[in-house]
Short mmCIF file of C-alpha atoms in Angstrom, two decimals:
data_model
loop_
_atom_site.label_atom_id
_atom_site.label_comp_id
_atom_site.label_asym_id
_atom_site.label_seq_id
_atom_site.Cartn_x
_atom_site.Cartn_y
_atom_site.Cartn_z
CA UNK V 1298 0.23 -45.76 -0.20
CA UNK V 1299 0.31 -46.31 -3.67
CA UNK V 1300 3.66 -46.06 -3.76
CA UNK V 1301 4.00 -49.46 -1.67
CA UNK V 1302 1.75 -51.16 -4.12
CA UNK V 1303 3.69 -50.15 -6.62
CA UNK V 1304 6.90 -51.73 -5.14
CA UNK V 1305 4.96 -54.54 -3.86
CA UNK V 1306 3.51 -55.39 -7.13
CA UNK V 1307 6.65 -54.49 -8.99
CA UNK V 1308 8.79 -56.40 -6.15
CA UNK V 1309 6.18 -59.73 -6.90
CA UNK V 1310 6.43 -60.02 -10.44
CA UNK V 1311 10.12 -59.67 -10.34
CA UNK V 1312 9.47 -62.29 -7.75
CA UNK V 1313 7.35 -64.51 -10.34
CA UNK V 1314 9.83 -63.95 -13.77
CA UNK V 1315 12.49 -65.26 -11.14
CA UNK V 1316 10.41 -68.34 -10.26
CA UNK V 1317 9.67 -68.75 -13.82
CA UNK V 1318 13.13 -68.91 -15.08
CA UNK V 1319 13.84 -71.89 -12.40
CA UNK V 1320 15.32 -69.54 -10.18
CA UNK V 1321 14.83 -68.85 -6.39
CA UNK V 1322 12.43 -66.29 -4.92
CA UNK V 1323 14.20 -63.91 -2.64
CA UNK V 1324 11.75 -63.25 -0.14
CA UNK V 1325 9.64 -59.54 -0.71
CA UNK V 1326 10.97 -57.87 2.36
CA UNK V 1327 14.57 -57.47 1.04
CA UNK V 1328 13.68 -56.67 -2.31
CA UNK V 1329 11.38 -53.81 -1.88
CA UNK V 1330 13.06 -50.24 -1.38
CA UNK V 1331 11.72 -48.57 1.94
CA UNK V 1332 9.49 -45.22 1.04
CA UNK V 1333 10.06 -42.73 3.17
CA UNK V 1334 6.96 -40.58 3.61
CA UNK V 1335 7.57 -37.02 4.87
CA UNK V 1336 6.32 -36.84 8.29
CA UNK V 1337 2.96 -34.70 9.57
CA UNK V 1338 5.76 -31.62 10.58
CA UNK V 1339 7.98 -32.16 7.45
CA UNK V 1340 4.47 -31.17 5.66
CA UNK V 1341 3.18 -28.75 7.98
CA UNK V 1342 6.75 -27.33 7.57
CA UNK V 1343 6.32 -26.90 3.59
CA UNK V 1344 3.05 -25.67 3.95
CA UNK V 1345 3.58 -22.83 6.35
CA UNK V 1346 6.43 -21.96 4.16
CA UNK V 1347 4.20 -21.76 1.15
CA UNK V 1348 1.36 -19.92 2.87
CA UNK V 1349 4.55 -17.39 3.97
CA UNK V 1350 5.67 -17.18 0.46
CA UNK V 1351 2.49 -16.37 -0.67
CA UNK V 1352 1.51 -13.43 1.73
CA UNK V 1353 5.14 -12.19 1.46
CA UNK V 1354 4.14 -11.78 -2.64
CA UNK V 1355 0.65 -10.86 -1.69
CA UNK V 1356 1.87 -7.86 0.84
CA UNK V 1357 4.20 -7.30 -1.90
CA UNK V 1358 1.40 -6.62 -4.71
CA UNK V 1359 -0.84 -4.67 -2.34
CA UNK V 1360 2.11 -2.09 -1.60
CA UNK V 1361 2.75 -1.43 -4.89
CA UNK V 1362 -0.76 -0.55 -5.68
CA UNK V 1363 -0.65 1.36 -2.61
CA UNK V 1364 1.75 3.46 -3.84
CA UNK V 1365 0.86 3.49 -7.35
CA UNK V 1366 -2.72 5.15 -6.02
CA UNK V 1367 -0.79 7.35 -3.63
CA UNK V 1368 2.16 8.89 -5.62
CA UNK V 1369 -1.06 10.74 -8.25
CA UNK V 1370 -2.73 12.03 -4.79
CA UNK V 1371 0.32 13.45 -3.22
CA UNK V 1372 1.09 15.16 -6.37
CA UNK V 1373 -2.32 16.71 -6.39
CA UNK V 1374 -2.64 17.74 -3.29
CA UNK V 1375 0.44 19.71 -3.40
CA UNK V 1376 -0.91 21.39 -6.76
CA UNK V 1377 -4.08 22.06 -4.50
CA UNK V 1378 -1.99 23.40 -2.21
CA UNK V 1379 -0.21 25.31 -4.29
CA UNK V 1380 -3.30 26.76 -6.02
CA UNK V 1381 -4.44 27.56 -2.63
CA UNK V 1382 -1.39 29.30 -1.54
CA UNK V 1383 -1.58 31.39 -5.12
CA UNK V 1384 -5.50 32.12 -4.33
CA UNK V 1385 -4.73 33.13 -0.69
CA UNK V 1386 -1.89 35.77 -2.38
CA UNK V 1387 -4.10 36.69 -4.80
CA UNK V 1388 -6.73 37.54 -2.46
CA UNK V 1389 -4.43 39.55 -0.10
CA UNK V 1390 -3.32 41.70 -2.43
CA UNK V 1391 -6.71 42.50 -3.58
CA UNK V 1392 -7.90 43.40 -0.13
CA UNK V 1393 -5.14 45.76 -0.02
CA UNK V 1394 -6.46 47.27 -2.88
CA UNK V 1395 -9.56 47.85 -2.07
CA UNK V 1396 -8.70 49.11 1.31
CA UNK V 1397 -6.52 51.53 -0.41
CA UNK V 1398 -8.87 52.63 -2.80
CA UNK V 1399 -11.46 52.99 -0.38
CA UNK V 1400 -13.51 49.85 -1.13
CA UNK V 1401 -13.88 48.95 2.86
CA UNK V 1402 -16.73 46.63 2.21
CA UNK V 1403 -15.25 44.74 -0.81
CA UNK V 1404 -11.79 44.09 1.37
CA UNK V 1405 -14.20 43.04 4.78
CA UNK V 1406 -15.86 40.63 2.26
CA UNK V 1407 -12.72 39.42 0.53
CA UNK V 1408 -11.16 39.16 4.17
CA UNK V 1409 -13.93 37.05 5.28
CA UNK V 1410 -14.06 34.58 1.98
CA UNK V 1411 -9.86 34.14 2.88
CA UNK V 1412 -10.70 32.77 6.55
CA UNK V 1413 -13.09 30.37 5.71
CA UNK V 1414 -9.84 28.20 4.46
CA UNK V 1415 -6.78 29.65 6.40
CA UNK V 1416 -6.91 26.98 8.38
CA UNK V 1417 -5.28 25.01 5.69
CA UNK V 1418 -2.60 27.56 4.61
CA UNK V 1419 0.75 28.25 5.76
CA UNK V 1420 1.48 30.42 8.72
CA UNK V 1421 3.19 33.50 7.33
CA UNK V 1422 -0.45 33.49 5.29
CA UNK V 1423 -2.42 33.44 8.45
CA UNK V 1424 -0.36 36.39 9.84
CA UNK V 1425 -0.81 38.48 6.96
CA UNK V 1426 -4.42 37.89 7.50
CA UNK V 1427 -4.33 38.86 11.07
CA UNK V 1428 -2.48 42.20 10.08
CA UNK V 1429 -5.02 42.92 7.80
CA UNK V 1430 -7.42 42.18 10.30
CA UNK V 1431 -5.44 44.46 13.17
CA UNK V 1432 -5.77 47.06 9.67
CA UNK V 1433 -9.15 47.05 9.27
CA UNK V 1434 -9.93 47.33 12.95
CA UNK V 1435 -8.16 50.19 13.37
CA UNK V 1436 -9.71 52.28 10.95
#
């Protein structure tokens, strides 16, 4: 819109400096430039485009953070896990001790602190811990 005033106003004193120099007016209408507005779709168009832009850079951001966050918690879980797997050893071999040695009670206690988290540790772990289970039932 203000673009045609522009060219209208810009068209009519062109218009007037012509008349004022003695020469003829050339009528408006062939002297202004057409505008050519985008249309409703040609800006729906651009916008939908810019909205896409910005959730593609959006989705973008968030999965970096993502995996910024996640990388450090992978990498200690597995040092849990590890620790837990080194624990669960540890504490097999010391109820095999103190079976050996005689120490029934101390392995049966040991034994029973080792299932509370089996559940979480590999399976050649967990059957260990059933053979020392079959073990102590034996006896």
């Amino acid at each position: 819109m203000k673009k045609r005033f522009i060219l209208s106003s810009v068209a009519s004193l062109f218009a007037l400096g012509l008349v004022a120099c003695g020469q003829e007016q050339a009528p408006v209408e062939e002297t202004a430039v057409p505008v050519e507005e985008p249309t409703l779709l040609e800006q729906a168009t651009e916008a939908a485009r810019d909205a896409s832009d910005q959730i593609t850079d959006m989705v973008s951001q968030a999965a970096d953070r993502t995996e910024e966050t996640i990388e450090p918690m992978a990498e200690d879980a597995r040092e849990m896990s590890d620790d837990a797997l080194a624990r669960a050893e540890h504490m097999i071999e010391q109820i095999k001790s103190d079976w050996s040695e005689g120490d029934e009670e101390g392995a049966r206690s040991m034994l029973e602190r080792l299932e509370s988290f089996a559940a979480d540790l590999p399976e050649t772990i967990k059957d260990e811990i059933e053979r020392l289970k079959a073990m102590m039932a034996r006896d």
